Coordinates of C-alpha atoms in Angstrom, one line a residue:
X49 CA 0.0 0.0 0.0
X50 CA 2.6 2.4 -1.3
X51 CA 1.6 6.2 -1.7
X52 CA 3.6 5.9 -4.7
X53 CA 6.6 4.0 -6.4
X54 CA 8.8 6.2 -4.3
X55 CA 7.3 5.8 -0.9
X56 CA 7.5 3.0 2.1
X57 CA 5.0 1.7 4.3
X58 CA 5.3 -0.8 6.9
X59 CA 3.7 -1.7 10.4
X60 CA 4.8 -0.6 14.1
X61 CA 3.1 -2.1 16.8
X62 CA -0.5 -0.9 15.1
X63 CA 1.2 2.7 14.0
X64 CA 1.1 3.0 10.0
X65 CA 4.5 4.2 9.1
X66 CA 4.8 6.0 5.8
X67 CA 8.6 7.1 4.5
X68 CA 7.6 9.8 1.8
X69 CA 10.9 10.6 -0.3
X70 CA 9.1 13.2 -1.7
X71 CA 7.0 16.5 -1.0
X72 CA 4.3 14.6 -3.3
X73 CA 4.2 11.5 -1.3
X74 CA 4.0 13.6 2.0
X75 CA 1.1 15.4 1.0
X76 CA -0.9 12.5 -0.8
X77 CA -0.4 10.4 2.8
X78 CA -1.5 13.5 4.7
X79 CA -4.7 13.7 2.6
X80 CA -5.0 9.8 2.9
X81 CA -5.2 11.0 6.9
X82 CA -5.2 14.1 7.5
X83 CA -5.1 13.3 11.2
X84 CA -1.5 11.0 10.8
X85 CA 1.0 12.8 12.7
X86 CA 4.4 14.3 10.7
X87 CA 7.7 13.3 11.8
X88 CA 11.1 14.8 11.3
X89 CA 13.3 14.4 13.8
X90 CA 11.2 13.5 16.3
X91 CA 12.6 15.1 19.6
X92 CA 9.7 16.6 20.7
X93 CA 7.0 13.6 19.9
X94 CA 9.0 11.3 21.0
X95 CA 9.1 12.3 24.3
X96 CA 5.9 12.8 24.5
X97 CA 5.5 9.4 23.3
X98 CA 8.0 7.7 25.9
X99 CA 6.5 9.0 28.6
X100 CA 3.2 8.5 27.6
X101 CA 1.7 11.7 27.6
X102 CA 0.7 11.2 23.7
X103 CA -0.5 8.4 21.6
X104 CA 0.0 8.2 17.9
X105 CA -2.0 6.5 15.2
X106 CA -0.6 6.6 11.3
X107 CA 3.0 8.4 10.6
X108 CA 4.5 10.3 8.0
X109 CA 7.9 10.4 7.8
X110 CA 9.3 13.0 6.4
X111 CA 12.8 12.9 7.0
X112 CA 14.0 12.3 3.3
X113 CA 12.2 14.4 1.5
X114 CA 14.7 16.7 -0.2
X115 CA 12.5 18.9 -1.0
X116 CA 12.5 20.3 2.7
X117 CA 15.8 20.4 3.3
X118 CA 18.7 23.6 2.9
X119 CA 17.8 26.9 2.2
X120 CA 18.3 29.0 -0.6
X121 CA 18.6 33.1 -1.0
X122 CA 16.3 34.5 -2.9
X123 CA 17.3 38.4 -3.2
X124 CA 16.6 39.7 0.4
X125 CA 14.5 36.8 1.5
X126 CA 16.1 33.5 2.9
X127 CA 13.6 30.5 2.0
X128 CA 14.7 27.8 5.1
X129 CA 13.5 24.7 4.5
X130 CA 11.3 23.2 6.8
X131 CA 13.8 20.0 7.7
X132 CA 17.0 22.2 8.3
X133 CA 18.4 20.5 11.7
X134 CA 20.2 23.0 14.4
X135 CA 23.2 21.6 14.0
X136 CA 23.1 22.8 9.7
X137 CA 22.6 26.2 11.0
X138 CA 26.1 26.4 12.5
X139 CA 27.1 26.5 9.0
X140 CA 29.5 29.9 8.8
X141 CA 27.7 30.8 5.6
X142 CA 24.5 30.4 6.4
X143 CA 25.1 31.9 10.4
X144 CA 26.5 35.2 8.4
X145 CA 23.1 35.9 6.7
X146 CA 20.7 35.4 9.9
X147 CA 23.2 35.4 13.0
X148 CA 20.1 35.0 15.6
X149 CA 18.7 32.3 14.3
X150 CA 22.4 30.7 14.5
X151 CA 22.7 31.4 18.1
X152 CA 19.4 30.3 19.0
X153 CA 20.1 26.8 17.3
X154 CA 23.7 26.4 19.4
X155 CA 21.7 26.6 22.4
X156 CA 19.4 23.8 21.8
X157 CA 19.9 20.5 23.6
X158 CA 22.9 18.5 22.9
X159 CA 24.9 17.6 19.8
X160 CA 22.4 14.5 18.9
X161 CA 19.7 16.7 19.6
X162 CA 21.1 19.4 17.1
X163 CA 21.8 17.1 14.5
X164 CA 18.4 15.9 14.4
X165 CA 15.8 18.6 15.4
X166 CA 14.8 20.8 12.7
X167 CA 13.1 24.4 12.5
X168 CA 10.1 22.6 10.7
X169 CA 9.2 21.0 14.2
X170 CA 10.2 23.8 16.9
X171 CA 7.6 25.8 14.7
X172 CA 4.9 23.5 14.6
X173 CA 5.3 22.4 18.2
X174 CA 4.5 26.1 18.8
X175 CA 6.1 25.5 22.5
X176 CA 6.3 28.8 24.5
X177 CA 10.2 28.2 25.1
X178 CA 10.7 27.0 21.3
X179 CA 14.1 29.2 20.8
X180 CA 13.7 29.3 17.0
X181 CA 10.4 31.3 18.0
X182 CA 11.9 35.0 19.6
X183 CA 14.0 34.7 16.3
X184 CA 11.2 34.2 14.0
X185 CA 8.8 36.7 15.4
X186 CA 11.7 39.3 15.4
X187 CA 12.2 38.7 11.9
X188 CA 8.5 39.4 10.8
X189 CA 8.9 35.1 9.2
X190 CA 6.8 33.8 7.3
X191 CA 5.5 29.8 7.3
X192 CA 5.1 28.1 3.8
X193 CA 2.3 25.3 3.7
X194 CA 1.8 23.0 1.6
X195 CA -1.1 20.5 1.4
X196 CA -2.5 18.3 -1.8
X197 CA -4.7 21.2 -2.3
X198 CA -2.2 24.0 -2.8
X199 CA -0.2 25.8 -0.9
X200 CA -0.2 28.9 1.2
X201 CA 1.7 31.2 3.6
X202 CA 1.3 32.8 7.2
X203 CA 2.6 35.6 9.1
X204 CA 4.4 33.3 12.3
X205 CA 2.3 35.7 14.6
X206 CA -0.9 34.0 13.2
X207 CA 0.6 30.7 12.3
X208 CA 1.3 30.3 16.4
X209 CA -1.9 31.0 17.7
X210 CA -1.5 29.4 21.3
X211 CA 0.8 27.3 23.9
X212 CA 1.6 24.4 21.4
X213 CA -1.2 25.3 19.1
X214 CA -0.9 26.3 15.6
X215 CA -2.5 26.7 12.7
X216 CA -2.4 24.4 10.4
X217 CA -4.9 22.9 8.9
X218 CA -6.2 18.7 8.6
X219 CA -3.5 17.5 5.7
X220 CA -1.0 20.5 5.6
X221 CA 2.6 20.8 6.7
X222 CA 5.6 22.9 7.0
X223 CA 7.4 23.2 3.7
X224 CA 10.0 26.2 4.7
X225 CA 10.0 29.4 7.2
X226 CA 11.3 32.3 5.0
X227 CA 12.8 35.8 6.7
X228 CA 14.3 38.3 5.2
X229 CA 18.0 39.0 5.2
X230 CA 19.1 42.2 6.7
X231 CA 22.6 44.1 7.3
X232 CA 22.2 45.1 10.9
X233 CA 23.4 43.1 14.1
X234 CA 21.5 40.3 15.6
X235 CA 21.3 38.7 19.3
X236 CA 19.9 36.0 21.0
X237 CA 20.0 35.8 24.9
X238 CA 18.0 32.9 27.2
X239 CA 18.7 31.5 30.7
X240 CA 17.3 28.6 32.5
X241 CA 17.6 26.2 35.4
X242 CA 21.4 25.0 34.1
X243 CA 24.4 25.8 31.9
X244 CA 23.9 23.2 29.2
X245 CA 21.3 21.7 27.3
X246 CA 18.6 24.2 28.8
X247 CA 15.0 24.5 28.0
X248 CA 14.4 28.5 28.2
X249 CA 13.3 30.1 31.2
X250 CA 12.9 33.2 28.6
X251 CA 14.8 34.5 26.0
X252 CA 15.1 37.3 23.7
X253 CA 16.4 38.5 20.0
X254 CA 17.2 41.3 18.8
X255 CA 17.0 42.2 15.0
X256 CA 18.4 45.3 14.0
X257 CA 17.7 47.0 10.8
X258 CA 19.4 49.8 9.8
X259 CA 18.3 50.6 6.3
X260 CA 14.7 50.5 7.7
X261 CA 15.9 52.1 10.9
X262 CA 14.4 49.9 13.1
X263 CA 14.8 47.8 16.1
X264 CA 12.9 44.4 16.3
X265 CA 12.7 42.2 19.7
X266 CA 10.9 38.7 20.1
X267 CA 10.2 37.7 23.3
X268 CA 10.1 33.4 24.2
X269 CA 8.8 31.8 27.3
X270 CA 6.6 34.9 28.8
X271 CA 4.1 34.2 26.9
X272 CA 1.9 31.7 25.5
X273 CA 3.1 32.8 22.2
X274 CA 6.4 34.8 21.1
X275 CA 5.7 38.1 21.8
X276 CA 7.0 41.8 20.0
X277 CA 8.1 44.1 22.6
X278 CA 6.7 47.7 20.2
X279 CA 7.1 49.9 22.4
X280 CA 10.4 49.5 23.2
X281 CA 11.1 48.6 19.3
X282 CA 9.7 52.2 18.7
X283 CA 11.4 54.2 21.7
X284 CA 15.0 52.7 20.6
X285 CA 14.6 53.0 16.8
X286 CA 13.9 57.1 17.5
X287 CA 16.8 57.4 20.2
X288 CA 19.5 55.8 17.9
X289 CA 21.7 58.0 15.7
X290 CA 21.5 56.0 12.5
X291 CA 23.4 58.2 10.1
X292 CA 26.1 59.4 12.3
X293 CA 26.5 56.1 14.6
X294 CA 26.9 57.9 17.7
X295 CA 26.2 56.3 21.2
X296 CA 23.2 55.6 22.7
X297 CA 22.9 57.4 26.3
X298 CA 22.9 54.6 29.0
X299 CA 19.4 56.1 30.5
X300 CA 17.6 55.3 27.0
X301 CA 19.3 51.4 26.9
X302 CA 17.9 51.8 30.7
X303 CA 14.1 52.5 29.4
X304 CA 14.1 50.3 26.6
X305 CA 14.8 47.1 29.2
X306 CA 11.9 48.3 31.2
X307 CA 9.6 48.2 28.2
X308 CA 10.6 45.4 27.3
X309 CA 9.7 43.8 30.5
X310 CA 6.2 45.4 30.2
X311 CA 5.7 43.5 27.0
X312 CA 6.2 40.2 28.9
X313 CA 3.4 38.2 29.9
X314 CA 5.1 35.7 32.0
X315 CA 3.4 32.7 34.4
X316 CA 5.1 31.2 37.5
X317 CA 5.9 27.5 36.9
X318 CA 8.0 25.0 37.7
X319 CA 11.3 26.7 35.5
X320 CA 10.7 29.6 37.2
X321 CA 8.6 32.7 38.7
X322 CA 6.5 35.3 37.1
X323 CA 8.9 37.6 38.5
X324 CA 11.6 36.0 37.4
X325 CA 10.9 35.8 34.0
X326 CA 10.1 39.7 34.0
X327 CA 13.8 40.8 35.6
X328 CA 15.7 38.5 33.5
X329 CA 14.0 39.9 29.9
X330 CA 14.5 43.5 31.1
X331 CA 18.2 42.4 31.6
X332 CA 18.8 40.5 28.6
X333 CA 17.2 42.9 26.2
X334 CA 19.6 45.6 28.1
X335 CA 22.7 43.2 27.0
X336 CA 21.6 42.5 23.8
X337 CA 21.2 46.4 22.9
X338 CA 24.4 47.3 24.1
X339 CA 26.2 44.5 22.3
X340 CA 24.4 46.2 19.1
X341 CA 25.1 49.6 19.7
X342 CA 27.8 51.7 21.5
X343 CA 26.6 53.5 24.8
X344 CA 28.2 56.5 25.8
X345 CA 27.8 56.5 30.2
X346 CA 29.0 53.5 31.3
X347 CA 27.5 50.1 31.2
X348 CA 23.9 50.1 30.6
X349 CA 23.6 46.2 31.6

């Protein structure tokens, strides 16, 4: 019961396993049942699975389709396909055209973790601490879908719609994320409970784009979606001397870490406190300016 000549299917312990090699064979299983679950590289189902928090029915597999893996620049606009693991986003050439997103990736998990988890998943997991997410938002990305019927494209801000809820519809997946490429520097900053192989406490990136003269910043794990800190965005993009490069006074990079922190909408849990979560993005944001910019009293963070 092939989906075509190109595709395998065989039997797990009552789960349908479908190995698509192509885009096609992914999305003709998919409308076969729309309700089988898509794996990549499995690091968040699976542990769901193991410990018994999810069951699964039918799979597609969708690990060697080619067609959802790289990325490619198209003028200003990076097209990342959907399977891209962490660990390929180390690559120097492609870390020099989005440098947040390349930080964000380091921090995840460990090395087999990296070399397996792709940007595909973290965005359809839709997990509040996801630490592709900050980045994405920041960036203003946009989600490709593809499903037998067509195709289609989102906004991330209304493809994440809730805490690991997203919007995808019965038979569709991720093809690629696409963000543009910009001139200007770029930080990601996160703490949680340990040094290594951390899941976020919160986080932040900052996107800087000079030729548009403004300041983005995504916000991750205060929220039960990435967040856009505006008013801060708007406060630092009109204090910043963008033709001259002059500093920014220590009392504005001040400001902008308290907005920030008003843009949170943190919880208390188990990772950490409401609180918490609000000090650490003021700080973090505060760093992450003053790694961008020069500041002329002192150190601002």
């Amino acid at each position: 019961q092939n989906v075509d000549a190109s595709a395998a299917r065989r039997q797990h312990y009552r789960v349908t396993v479908t190995i698509a090699r192509t885009l096609d064979d992914a999305c003709a299983a998919l409308a076969a049942d729309p309700e089988a679950f898509v794996l990549a590289g499995g690091t968040d189902l699976m542990v769901e699975v193991n410990r018994g928090d999810r069951s699964i029915g039918n799979v597609v597999a969708i690990d060697r389709v080619r067609e959802l893996r790289g990325w490619t620049r198209e003028g200003d606009v990076l097209r990342i396909g959907a399977g891209m693991t962490y660990a390929e986003m180390a690559d120097p050439e492609f870390a020099a055209l989005v440098p947040a997103l390349a930080q964000a990736a380091r921090t995840i998990g460990s090395p087999q973790i990296r070399a397996t988890g792709t940007i595909g998943g973290n965005v359809a997991t839709a997990s509040p601490a996801g630490d592709m997410l900050p980045v994405l938002v920041a960036l203003d990305a946009v989600v490709e879908l593809r499903s037998s019927d067509g195709g289609r494209h989102l906004p991330l801000d209304e493809f994440v719609v809730g805490v690991k809820a997203n919007a995808l519809d019965p038979g569709e997946l991720i093809t690629a994320v696409r963000v543009p490429v910009l001139d200007g520097p770029q930080e990601f900053l996160k703490v949680g409970p340990r040094n290594a192989m951390v899941i976020s406490v919160a986080s932040v990136a900052l996107v800087v784009d000079p030729s548009g003269r403004t300041v983005r910043v995504g916000l991750g794990s205060v929220g039960p979606v990435p967040l856009r800190a505006t008013e801060a965005e708007v406060l630092i993009a009109a204090r910043i001397d963008w033709e001259g490069g002059g500093p920014l006074a220590a009392v504005d990079v001040d400001r902008f870490g308290d907005l920030v922190a008003d843009a949170a909408r943190p919880i208390d849990d188990h990772r950490g406190t409401a609180a918490y979560r609000r000090h650490a993005i003021s700080v973090m944001a505060r760093r992450a300016l003053v790694r961008a910019f020069r500041v002329a009293e002192g150190e601002a963070a």
